[in-house]
GROMACS .gro file of C-alpha atoms in nm:
model
  134
    1PHE     CA    1   5.783   5.337   7.276
    2SER     CA    2   5.612   5.673   7.286
    3THR     CA    3   5.466   5.891   7.564
    4THR     CA    4   5.326   6.237   7.624
    5VAL     CA    5   5.471   6.451   7.898
    6GLU     CA    6   5.300   6.738   8.081
    7SER     CA    7   5.531   6.971   8.280
    8PRO     CA    8   5.432   7.273   8.491
    9ASP     CA    9   5.704   7.465   8.318
   10SER     CA   10   5.586   7.381   7.962
   11PRO     CA   11   5.300   7.563   7.803
   12SER     CA   12   5.167   7.241   7.638
   13PRO     CA   13   5.225   6.871   7.657
   14HIS     CA   14   5.490   6.733   7.427
   15SER     CA   15   5.553   6.373   7.291
   16ILE     CA   16   5.861   6.173   7.344
   17PRO     CA   17   5.977   6.103   7.076
   18PRO     CA   18   5.852   6.412   6.902
   19PRO     CA   19   5.598   6.352   6.617
   20TYR     CA   20   5.747   6.306   6.271
   21ARG     CA   21   5.664   6.542   5.999
   22PRO     CA   22   5.559   6.418   5.651
   23PHE     CA   23   5.829   6.370   5.388
   24SER     CA   24   5.694   6.659   5.188
   25ASP     CA   25   5.770   6.904   5.479
   26VAL     CA   26   6.130   6.787   5.514
   27PHE     CA   27   6.245   6.658   5.165
   28SER     CA   28   6.208   6.801   4.819
   29LYS     CA   29   6.059   6.565   4.562
   30VAL     CA   30   6.412   6.495   4.433
   31LYS     CA   31   6.535   6.403   4.784
   32GLU     CA   32   6.221   6.199   4.851
   33VAL     CA   33   6.285   5.988   4.532
   34ALA     CA   34   6.664   5.956   4.629
   35MET     CA   35   6.558   5.851   4.981
   36GLU     CA   36   6.315   5.583   4.846
   37ALA     CA   37   6.592   5.445   4.611
   38TYR     CA   38   6.843   5.441   4.895
   39VAL     CA   39   6.609   5.264   5.129
   40ALA     CA   40   6.518   5.000   4.862
   41LYS     CA   41   6.881   4.930   4.778
   42ALA     CA   42   6.988   4.909   5.146
   43LEU     CA   43   6.693   4.673   5.216
   44GLN     CA   44   6.787   4.454   4.916
   45HIS     CA   45   7.158   4.433   5.027
   46GLY     CA   46   7.056   4.358   5.386
   47PHE     CA   47   7.223   4.682   5.529
   48ILE     CA   48   6.896   4.776   5.688
   49ARG     CA   49   6.576   4.592   5.793
   50PRO     CA   50   6.215   4.703   5.829
   51SER     CA   51   6.117   4.829   6.175
   52THR     CA   52   5.797   4.923   6.338
   53SER     CA   53   5.977   5.128   6.611
   54PRO     CA   54   5.837   5.480   6.657
   55VAL     CA   55   6.201   5.595   6.714
   56GLY     CA   56   6.456   5.642   6.437
   57VAL     CA   57   6.783   5.808   6.342
   58GLY     CA   58   6.817   6.137   6.155
   59PHE     CA   59   6.851   6.107   5.782
   60PHE     CA   60   6.950   6.373   5.542
   61PHE     CA   61   7.138   6.442   5.210
   62ILE     CA   62   7.447   6.632   5.138
   63GLN     CA   63   7.508   6.768   4.785
   64LYS     CA   64   7.798   6.597   4.615
   65LYS     CA   65   8.043   6.803   4.407
   66GLY     CA   66   7.912   6.636   4.092
   67GLY     CA   67   7.556   6.737   4.172
   68GLY     CA   68   7.438   6.406   4.309
   69LEU     CA   69   7.311   6.344   4.660
   70ARG     CA   70   7.493   6.157   4.928
   71PRO     CA   71   7.283   6.006   5.209
   72CYS     CA   72   7.399   6.084   5.569
   73ILE     CA   73   7.259   5.902   5.870
   74GLU     CA   74   7.291   6.057   6.214
   75TYR     CA   75   7.345   5.788   6.479
   76TRP     CA   76   7.438   6.034   6.758
   77ALA     CA   77   7.132   5.960   6.981
   78LEU     CA   78   7.181   5.579   6.928
   79ASN     CA   79   7.549   5.606   7.014
   80GLU     CA   80   7.472   5.815   7.320
   81ALA     CA   81   7.211   5.556   7.443
   82PHE     CA   82   7.465   5.274   7.383
   83MET     CA   83   7.744   5.450   7.571
   84ASP     CA   84   7.505   5.528   7.860
   85GLU     CA   85   7.416   5.163   7.873
   86ILE     CA   86   7.762   5.013   7.880
   87PHE     CA   87   7.910   5.284   8.114
   88TRP     CA   88   7.606   5.310   8.351
   89ASP     CA   89   7.803   5.211   8.660
   90MET     CA   90   8.093   5.464   8.594
   91MET     CA   91   7.910   5.762   8.440
   92GLY     CA   92   7.903   6.065   8.663
   93LYS     CA   93   8.136   5.893   8.923
   94PHE     CA   94   8.466   5.933   8.745
   95MET     CA   95   8.390   5.954   8.378
   96MET     CA   96   8.157   6.102   8.119
   97VAL     CA   97   8.103   6.075   7.741
   98TYR     CA   98   8.083   6.381   7.535
   99ILE     CA   99   7.993   6.324   7.166
  100ASP     CA  100   8.271   6.096   7.074
  101ASP     CA  101   8.513   6.161   7.357
  102ILE     CA  102   8.543   5.973   7.691
  103LEU     CA  103   8.647   6.198   7.973
  104ILE     CA  104   8.809   6.034   8.275
  105PHE     CA  105   8.855   6.212   8.600
  106PHE     CA  106   9.098   6.125   8.886
  107ARG     CA  107   9.252   6.278   9.196
  108SER     CA  108   9.572   6.069   9.217
  109ASP     CA  109   9.798   5.868   8.984
  110ALA     CA  110   9.664   5.552   9.145
  111GLU     CA  111   9.301   5.652   9.066
  112HIS     CA  112   9.409   5.748   8.711
  113VAL     CA  113   9.538   5.403   8.645
  114GLU     CA  114   9.231   5.237   8.806
  115HIS     CA  115   8.981   5.452   8.622
  116VAL     CA  116   9.149   5.425   8.284
  117THR     CA  117   9.179   5.048   8.328
  118ALA     CA  118   8.811   5.021   8.419
  119VAL     CA  119   8.706   5.227   8.104
  120LEU     CA  120   8.939   5.030   7.867
  121THR     CA  121   8.823   4.697   8.016
  122CYS     CA  122   8.458   4.796   7.953
  123LEU     CA  123   8.538   4.900   7.595
  124ARG     CA  124   8.711   4.561   7.528
  125ARG     CA  125   8.428   4.368   7.688
  126HIS     CA  126   8.183   4.529   7.443
  127ARG     CA  127   8.433   4.485   7.148
  128LEU     CA  128   8.499   4.860   7.116
  129TYR     CA  129   8.830   5.044   7.107
  130ALA     CA  130   8.965   5.386   7.181
  131LYS     CA  131   9.190   5.593   6.947
  132ALA     CA  132   9.533   5.623   7.110
  133LYS     CA  133   9.565   5.974   6.970
  134LYS     CA  134   9.268   6.091   7.177
   0.00000   0.00000   0.00000
């Protein structure tokens, strides 16, 4: 989905999602070739599938010690949307998600137990888990 938004505070309309720039503006030729090879291999192995969605995740490369390129895929926005969806009824009432942390608020010991139980139950229902260290 895509739309254009006009705001009285904004000097000009902007698109949601923002328009994508051509590969040549973002990647060097070496990175473009590496990206094409990575996508072809990932498609072949079934790790990814073709999509016509106008929305995507960030993709970039990090230089390896040996000089090669390692692909990095940024799923932050996708993860945020997923967490917003599963915690919609709790978000802002007694919990919030910040990056990869779930913050739970309470006023009493009884509320603490109730809220933590609700969050952990929701995670379990969606086959997710929380790290005990955090």
